[in-house]
PDB file of C-alpha atoms in Angstrom:
ATOM      1  CA  MET C  57      -8.283  20.708   3.298  1.00  0.00           C
ATOM      2  CA  MET C  58      -5.847  17.714   4.139  1.00  0.00           C
ATOM      3  CA  HIS C  59      -4.884  15.008   1.332  1.00  0.00           C
ATOM      4  CA  GLU C  60      -5.754  11.322   2.293  1.00  0.00           C
ATOM      5  CA  TYR C  61      -3.980   8.746   0.594  1.00  0.00           C
ATOM      6  CA  MET C  62      -4.616   4.886   1.225  1.00  0.00           C
ATOM      7  CA  LEU C  63      -2.359   2.188  -0.511  1.00  0.00           C
ATOM      8  CA  THR C  64      -3.526  -1.283  -0.371  1.00  0.00           C
ATOM      9  CA  VAL C  65      -0.785  -3.669  -0.984  1.00  0.00           C
ATOM     10  CA  GLY C  66      -1.360  -7.681  -1.730  1.00  0.00           C
ATOM     11  CA  LEU C  67       1.135  -9.784  -0.113  1.00  0.00           C
ATOM     12  CA  PHE C  68       0.709 -12.938  -2.653  1.00  0.00           C
ATOM     13  CA  ASP C  69       3.335 -12.782  -5.204  1.00  0.00           C
ATOM     14  CA  LYS C  70       2.567 -12.164  -8.582  1.00  0.00           C
ATOM     15  CA  ASP C  71       3.943 -14.913 -10.349  1.00  0.00           C
ATOM     16  CA  THR C  72       3.820 -17.830  -7.451  1.00  0.00           C
ATOM     17  CA  LYS C  73       0.607 -16.775  -6.256  1.00  0.00           C
ATOM     18  CA  LYS C  74       1.915 -17.271  -3.148  1.00  0.00           C
ATOM     19  CA  GLN C  75       3.637 -15.156   0.130  1.00  0.00           C
ATOM     20  CA  MET C  76       7.101 -15.060  -0.666  1.00  0.00           C
ATOM     21  CA  VAL C  77       7.607 -12.285   1.719  1.00  0.00           C
ATOM     22  CA  GLU C  78       6.982 -12.394   5.118  1.00  0.00           C
ATOM     23  CA  THR C  79       4.690 -10.218   6.583  1.00  0.00           C
ATOM     24  CA  ASN C  80       6.845  -8.326   8.821  1.00  0.00           C
ATOM     25  CA  ALA C  81       9.489  -8.157   6.451  1.00  0.00           C
ATOM     26  CA  ALA C  82       7.365  -6.533   3.901  1.00  0.00           C
ATOM     27  CA  LYS C  83       6.435  -3.842   6.348  1.00  0.00           C
ATOM     28  CA  ALA C  84      10.188  -3.177   6.794  1.00  0.00           C
ATOM     29  CA  ILE C  85      10.026  -2.667   3.006  1.00  0.00           C
ATOM     30  CA  LEU C  86       7.467  -0.806   3.136  1.00  0.00           C
ATOM     31  CA  ASP C  87       9.278   1.339   5.591  1.00  0.00           C
ATOM     32  CA  ASN C  88      12.125   1.834   3.830  1.00  0.00           C
ATOM     33  CA  ILE C  89      10.520   3.111   0.746  1.00  0.00           C
ATOM     34  CA  LEU C  90       8.070   5.854   2.564  1.00  0.00           C
ATOM     35  CA  ILE C  91      10.465   6.744   5.509  1.00  0.00           C
ATOM     36  CA  LYS C  92      14.109   6.573   4.070  1.00  0.00           C
ATOM     37  CA  LYS C  93      13.121   7.013   0.171  1.00  0.00           C
ATOM     38  CA  TYR C  94      10.497   9.432  -0.076  1.00  0.00           C
ATOM     39  CA  GLY C  95      10.669  11.446   3.670  1.00  0.00           C
ATOM     40  CA  MET C  96       7.078  10.715   4.558  1.00  0.00           C
ATOM     41  CA  PHE C  97       6.905  12.206   7.861  1.00  0.00           C
ATOM     42  CA  ALA C  98       4.189   9.433   9.151  1.00  0.00           C
ATOM     43  CA  TYR C  99       1.578   7.091   8.278  1.00  0.00           C
ATOM     44  CA  THR C 100      -0.396   3.720   9.946  1.00  0.00           C
ATOM     45  CA  MET C 101       0.299   0.811   8.648  1.00  0.00           C
ATOM     46  CA  MET C 102      -2.528  -2.252   9.367  1.00  0.00           C
ATOM     47  CA  ASP C 103      -2.865  -5.778   8.548  1.00  0.00           C
ATOM     48  CA  CYS C 104      -5.768  -6.954   6.508  1.00  0.00           C
ATOM     49  CA  GLN C 105      -7.039  -9.321   4.132  1.00  0.00           C
ATOM     50  CA  GLY C 106      -8.229  -8.847   0.445  1.00  0.00           C
ATOM     51  CA  VAL C 107     -10.923 -11.180  -1.190  1.00  0.00           C
ATOM     52  CA  TYR C 108     -11.502 -11.861  -4.694  1.00  0.00           C
ATOM     53  CA  THR C 109     -12.444 -14.183  -7.041  1.00  0.00           C
ATOM     54  CA  MET C 110      -9.740 -15.969  -9.635  1.00  0.00           C
ATOM     55  CA  ASP C 111     -10.967 -15.208 -13.540  1.00  0.00           C
ATOM     56  CA  SER C 112      -9.010 -18.013 -14.458  1.00  0.00           C
ATOM     57  CA  ASP C 113     -11.195 -20.739 -12.277  1.00  0.00           C
ATOM     58  CA  GLY C 114     -13.656 -19.005 -10.242  1.00  0.00           C
ATOM     59  CA  SER C 115     -11.676 -19.810  -6.583  1.00  0.00           C
ATOM     60  CA  LEU C 116     -12.089 -17.451  -3.883  1.00  0.00           C
ATOM     61  CA  VAL C 117      -8.546 -16.125  -2.475  1.00  0.00           C
ATOM     62  CA  HIS C 118      -7.932 -14.421   0.839  1.00  0.00           C
ATOM     63  CA  GLU C 119      -4.802 -12.605   0.342  1.00  0.00           C
ATOM     64  CA  PRO C 120      -3.098 -11.151   3.650  1.00  0.00           C
ATOM     65  CA  SER C 121      -2.597  -7.490   2.789  1.00  0.00           C
ATOM     66  CA  ILE C 122      -1.133  -4.638   4.262  1.00  0.00           C
ATOM     67  CA  ARG C 123      -3.331  -1.186   4.075  1.00  0.00           C
ATOM     68  CA  ILE C 124      -0.993   2.154   4.685  1.00  0.00           C
ATOM     69  CA  GLU C 125      -2.789   5.399   5.489  1.00  0.00           C
ATOM     70  CA  LEU C 126      -1.118   8.588   4.714  1.00  0.00           C
ATOM     71  CA  VAL C 127      -2.367  11.946   5.830  1.00  0.00           C
ATOM     72  CA  VAL C 128      -0.269  15.395   4.555  1.00  0.00           C
ATOM     73  CA  ASP C 129      -1.243  18.912   3.418  1.00  0.00           C
ATOM     74  CA  GLU C 130      -0.817  18.986   0.037  1.00  0.00           C
ATOM     75  CA  CYS C 131      -1.741  16.617  -3.214  1.00  0.00           C
ATOM     76  CA  ILE C 132       1.270  14.155  -3.777  1.00  0.00           C
ATOM     77  CA  ASN C 133       0.049  12.357  -6.409  1.00  0.00           C
ATOM     78  CA  ASP C 134       3.366  12.064  -8.391  1.00  0.00           C
ATOM     79  CA  THR C 135       5.042  10.875  -5.265  1.00  0.00           C
ATOM     80  CA  ILE C 136       2.424   8.435  -4.485  1.00  0.00           C
ATOM     81  CA  ARG C 137       2.606   7.024  -7.983  1.00  0.00           C
ATOM     82  CA  ALA C 138       6.627   6.655  -7.655  1.00  0.00           C
ATOM     83  CA  ILE C 139       6.240   5.298  -4.247  1.00  0.00           C
ATOM     84  CA  VAL C 140       3.488   2.357  -5.524  1.00  0.00           C
ATOM     85  CA  ASN C 141       5.712   1.480  -8.661  1.00  0.00           C
ATOM     86  CA  ASP C 142       8.531   1.041  -5.847  1.00  0.00           C
ATOM     87  CA  ILE C 143       6.222  -0.965  -4.126  1.00  0.00           C
ATOM     88  CA  LYS C 144       5.170  -2.982  -6.925  1.00  0.00           C
ATOM     89  CA  THR C 145       8.735  -3.797  -7.895  1.00  0.00           C
ATOM     90  CA  GLU C 146      10.099  -4.790  -4.247  1.00  0.00           C
ATOM     91  CA  LEU C 147       7.304  -6.895  -3.535  1.00  0.00           C
ATOM     92  CA  ASN C 148       6.405  -8.541  -6.942  1.00  0.00           C
ATOM     93  CA  GLN C 149       2.799  -6.964  -7.325  1.00  0.00           C
ATOM     94  CA  GLU C 150       0.670  -6.711  -9.950  1.00  0.00           C
ATOM     95  CA  SER C 151      -0.962  -3.802  -8.409  1.00  0.00           C
ATOM     96  CA  VAL C 152      -1.463  -1.458  -5.256  1.00  0.00           C
ATOM     97  CA  MET C 153      -4.890   0.127  -4.553  1.00  0.00           C
ATOM     98  CA  VAL C 154      -4.650   3.667  -4.179  1.00  0.00           C
ATOM     99  CA  LYS C 155      -7.592   5.815  -2.462  1.00  0.00           C
ATOM    100  CA  HIS C 156      -7.157   9.589  -2.657  1.00  0.00           C
ATOM    101  CA  THR C 157      -9.620  11.787  -0.569  1.00  0.00           C
ATOM    102  CA  GLU C 158      -9.311  15.522   0.267  1.00  0.00           C
ATOM    103  CA  ALA C 159     -11.104  16.012   4.073  1.00  0.00           C
ATOM    104  CA  ASP C 160     -11.211  17.591   7.529  1.00  0.00           C
ATOM    105  CA  ILE C 161      -8.738  16.130   9.257  1.00  0.00           C
ATOM    106  CA  ASP C 162      -7.356  16.869  12.613  1.00  0.00           C
ATOM    107  CA  PHE C 163      -4.843  15.401  14.904  1.00  0.00           C
ATOM    108  CA  ILE C 164      -6.121  16.475  18.165  1.00  0.00           C
TER     109      ILE C 164
END
């Protein structure tokens, strides 16, 4: 059984509510965190868009986001939590969505 982690990282700064770090620069920051700091072997990174309604005024927001998909042999929940904390700090995020599943995954 493999462990799949999907992290979805919004790119709007939590304080300014605007994108302060350009998408490619954000990807470079994520690469540094995942590969250089935590030694992740491989992952898939995709551009996507988060959509949500603001609590304050009901306005609809479309936020540029990056989704990271990691597949590893063992449960690394503590490492993922540390990675997410670094991402939140580096990209000034309120939160990062994390999905963890166990699945039969093959690389063929």
